[in-house]
């Protein structure tokens, strides 16, 4: 999954980045409101973690703008305000959930998983396609009863394809989803991961098709 973290406290941001990256997520970090707006307008995110008190504005303004623009990316607010009225106000503005500072990172991770499950309408994270079962949480793929451990970006790439069978993803789109803004990477890296996944998917009843000039798509064999 790719997250956008909007947080001006660099120590807290670094701690969140470290924990989420260990979970295999790709994260862009915006330390202020103007960067957050720029990231949200150009990036494609599965989840936004939003601080309220920012050096150049109020995170609630970002939330209002995001929802007014029909942005449907789920938002979890990180707030130091513990009053019930404050939390109700955030939910009414369009927040999907909130975490009160200071918080345990394990709780934040759990809330992220819960919001993503609710948004997808799924009670579980296991994805079944053909004769393959992908478990993004456990980090492995099962093909014809055989478990295959996946590297982090192989896992995230396959998760994208499994969640949108029949949709063509361009190389640039996949690069944007698999890497953060600061990563220096070429589109050739995507070709390497696709080649590995094709081998993993042998005997699965599935294939990753190349559509010249367009990108890749998950199809039935």
XYZ file of C-alpha atoms in Angstrom:
221
model
C 0.000 0.000 0.000
C 1.085 3.579 -0.580
C 0.450 6.142 2.165
C 0.763 9.907 2.434
C 1.925 11.086 5.873
C 1.227 14.749 6.672
C 3.090 15.535 9.897
C 5.387 18.428 10.844
C 6.955 16.758 13.903
C 10.004 15.198 12.255
C 10.777 12.801 15.122
C 7.233 11.455 15.107
C 7.172 11.332 11.313
C 10.400 9.337 11.234
C 9.024 6.856 13.765
C 5.839 6.388 11.725
C 7.799 6.053 8.483
C 10.039 3.388 9.985
C 7.165 1.290 11.353
C 5.075 1.513 8.195
C 8.013 0.742 5.923
C 8.768 -2.339 8.005
C 5.190 -3.409 7.209
C 6.074 -3.075 3.531
C 4.216 0.161 2.819
C 5.528 2.955 0.595
C 5.176 6.389 2.207
C 5.535 9.978 1.005
C 6.056 12.526 3.782
C 4.674 16.061 3.668
C 5.836 18.252 6.603
C 3.416 21.081 5.836
C 0.080 21.895 4.235
C 1.399 23.169 0.910
C 3.478 20.012 0.332
C 0.499 17.888 1.349
C -1.698 19.539 -1.267
C 0.978 19.073 -3.937
C 1.430 15.387 -3.081
C -2.303 14.696 -3.001
C -2.885 16.359 -6.366
C -0.146 14.414 -8.149
C 0.048 11.108 -6.261
C -2.173 8.064 -5.955
C -2.545 6.914 -2.338
C -4.368 4.151 -0.493
C -4.433 6.032 2.823
C -3.639 9.482 4.215
C -2.366 10.063 7.766
C -3.136 13.690 8.614
C -1.859 15.881 11.438
C -4.075 18.825 12.346
C -1.604 21.455 13.556
C 0.683 22.278 10.619
C 3.171 25.158 10.362
C 1.407 26.796 7.383
C -2.211 25.937 8.082
C -4.805 23.671 9.603
C -5.072 20.003 8.615
C -8.850 20.371 8.698
C -8.563 22.702 5.708
C -6.764 19.919 3.840
C -9.477 17.436 4.808
C -12.250 19.791 3.689
C -10.478 20.454 0.383
C -9.836 16.734 -0.132
C -13.489 15.774 0.333
C -14.795 18.762 -1.618
C -12.689 17.591 -4.548
C -14.403 14.202 -4.256
C -11.221 12.589 -3.015
C -12.215 9.186 -1.665
C -8.837 8.180 -0.228
C -9.432 7.252 3.424
C -8.004 9.660 6.011
C -6.890 8.932 9.563
C -6.355 12.090 11.595
C -3.508 12.331 14.105
C -4.691 14.779 16.737
C -3.705 15.989 20.195
C -7.289 17.106 20.816
C -9.115 14.641 23.013
C -12.453 16.394 23.489
C -15.420 14.433 22.155
C -16.666 17.497 20.260
C -13.310 17.796 18.458
C -13.368 14.147 17.395
C -16.978 14.406 16.217
C -16.062 17.485 14.210
C -13.256 15.631 12.448
C -15.528 12.732 11.551
C -18.173 15.130 10.259
C -15.544 16.776 8.025
C -14.875 13.419 6.398
C -12.207 11.699 8.469
C -12.498 7.903 8.439
C -10.871 7.546 11.865
C -8.598 9.367 14.291
C -5.791 8.579 16.701
C -5.169 10.775 19.734
C -1.575 11.785 20.456
C 0.439 10.358 22.080
C -0.440 6.971 20.605
C 1.022 3.509 20.437
C 2.345 2.731 16.958
C 0.776 -0.716 17.098
C -2.626 0.949 17.534
C -2.010 3.214 14.532
C -1.032 0.207 12.414
C -4.169 -1.654 13.520
C -6.390 1.334 12.714
C -4.800 1.605 9.271
C -5.597 -2.034 8.574
C -9.165 -1.624 9.842
C -9.854 1.474 7.729
C -8.452 -0.186 4.615
C -10.582 -3.273 5.208
C -13.714 -1.167 5.659
C -12.994 0.885 2.573
C -12.515 -2.196 0.421
C -15.630 -3.781 1.892
C -13.625 -6.862 2.800
C -13.735 -8.641 6.122
C -10.444 -10.339 5.365
C -7.291 -9.471 3.463
C -6.753 -12.774 1.623
C -7.313 -12.440 -2.141
C -8.183 -15.455 -4.314
C -7.673 -15.459 -8.070
C -7.610 -18.584 -10.222
C -5.663 -21.281 -8.396
C -3.722 -18.693 -6.414
C -4.227 -17.181 -2.962
C -2.455 -13.966 -1.993
C -2.106 -13.028 1.674
C -0.695 -9.461 1.788
C -0.437 -9.496 5.584
C 1.492 -12.764 5.815
C 3.466 -11.785 2.728
C 3.133 -14.943 0.722
C 1.452 -16.378 -2.328
C 0.008 -19.876 -2.512
C -0.182 -21.503 -5.947
C -1.761 -24.949 -6.293
C -1.187 -25.538 -2.577
C 2.461 -24.451 -2.639
C 3.443 -21.450 -0.495
C 5.781 -18.912 -2.100
C 7.403 -16.159 -0.052
C 7.452 -12.824 -1.852
C 9.839 -9.922 -1.577
C 8.233 -6.689 -0.454
C 7.814 -4.996 -3.832
C 6.843 -8.254 -5.516
C 4.103 -8.525 -2.921
C 2.877 -4.952 -3.413
C 2.925 -5.263 -7.194
C 0.990 -8.514 -7.143
C -1.489 -7.043 -4.662
C -2.190 -4.190 -7.095
C -2.797 -6.625 -9.951
C -4.911 -9.000 -7.847
C -7.132 -6.145 -6.667
C -7.805 -4.956 -10.224
C -7.861 -7.944 -12.614
C -8.323 -6.822 -16.204
C -7.002 -3.314 -15.546
C -3.870 -2.200 -17.387
C -1.222 -0.535 -15.235
C 1.429 1.527 -16.990
C 5.042 1.163 -15.896
C 5.006 4.723 -14.580
C 1.863 4.058 -12.552
C 3.487 0.990 -11.006
C 6.659 2.944 -10.224
C 4.519 5.615 -8.526
C 2.733 2.996 -6.421
C 5.804 0.934 -5.480
C 8.247 3.702 -4.654
C 8.163 6.921 -2.677
C 8.775 10.334 -4.224
C 12.381 10.396 -2.957
C 13.364 7.010 -4.395
C 15.645 7.064 -7.435
C 14.375 4.248 -9.641
C 13.817 3.500 -13.322
C 10.902 1.769 -15.016
C 13.242 -1.167 -15.752
C 12.877 -2.205 -12.111
C 9.216 -2.964 -12.780
C 10.197 -5.334 -15.593
C 12.368 -7.311 -13.165
C 9.518 -7.727 -10.677
C 7.049 -8.684 -13.402
C 9.444 -11.377 -14.681
C 9.754 -12.846 -11.178
C 6.000 -12.814 -10.624
C 5.358 -14.547 -13.914
C 7.472 -17.454 -12.722
C 5.635 -17.516 -9.392
C 2.273 -17.613 -11.170
C 3.046 -20.659 -13.298
C 0.303 -23.297 -12.830
C -1.966 -20.710 -11.186
C -4.374 -20.245 -14.087
C -3.264 -16.604 -14.211
C -0.789 -14.608 -16.257
C 0.588 -11.086 -16.368
C 0.060 -9.863 -19.918
C 2.160 -7.165 -21.560
C 0.263 -4.580 -23.590
C 2.874 -2.821 -25.694
C 2.982 0.889 -25.075
C 0.355 0.607 -22.331
C 1.580 -1.602 -19.508
C 0.686 -4.819 -17.686
C -2.553 -6.581 -16.829
C -3.541 -9.660 -14.811
C -5.513 -12.099 -16.973
C -6.822 -15.642 -16.843
C -4.769 -18.077 -18.857
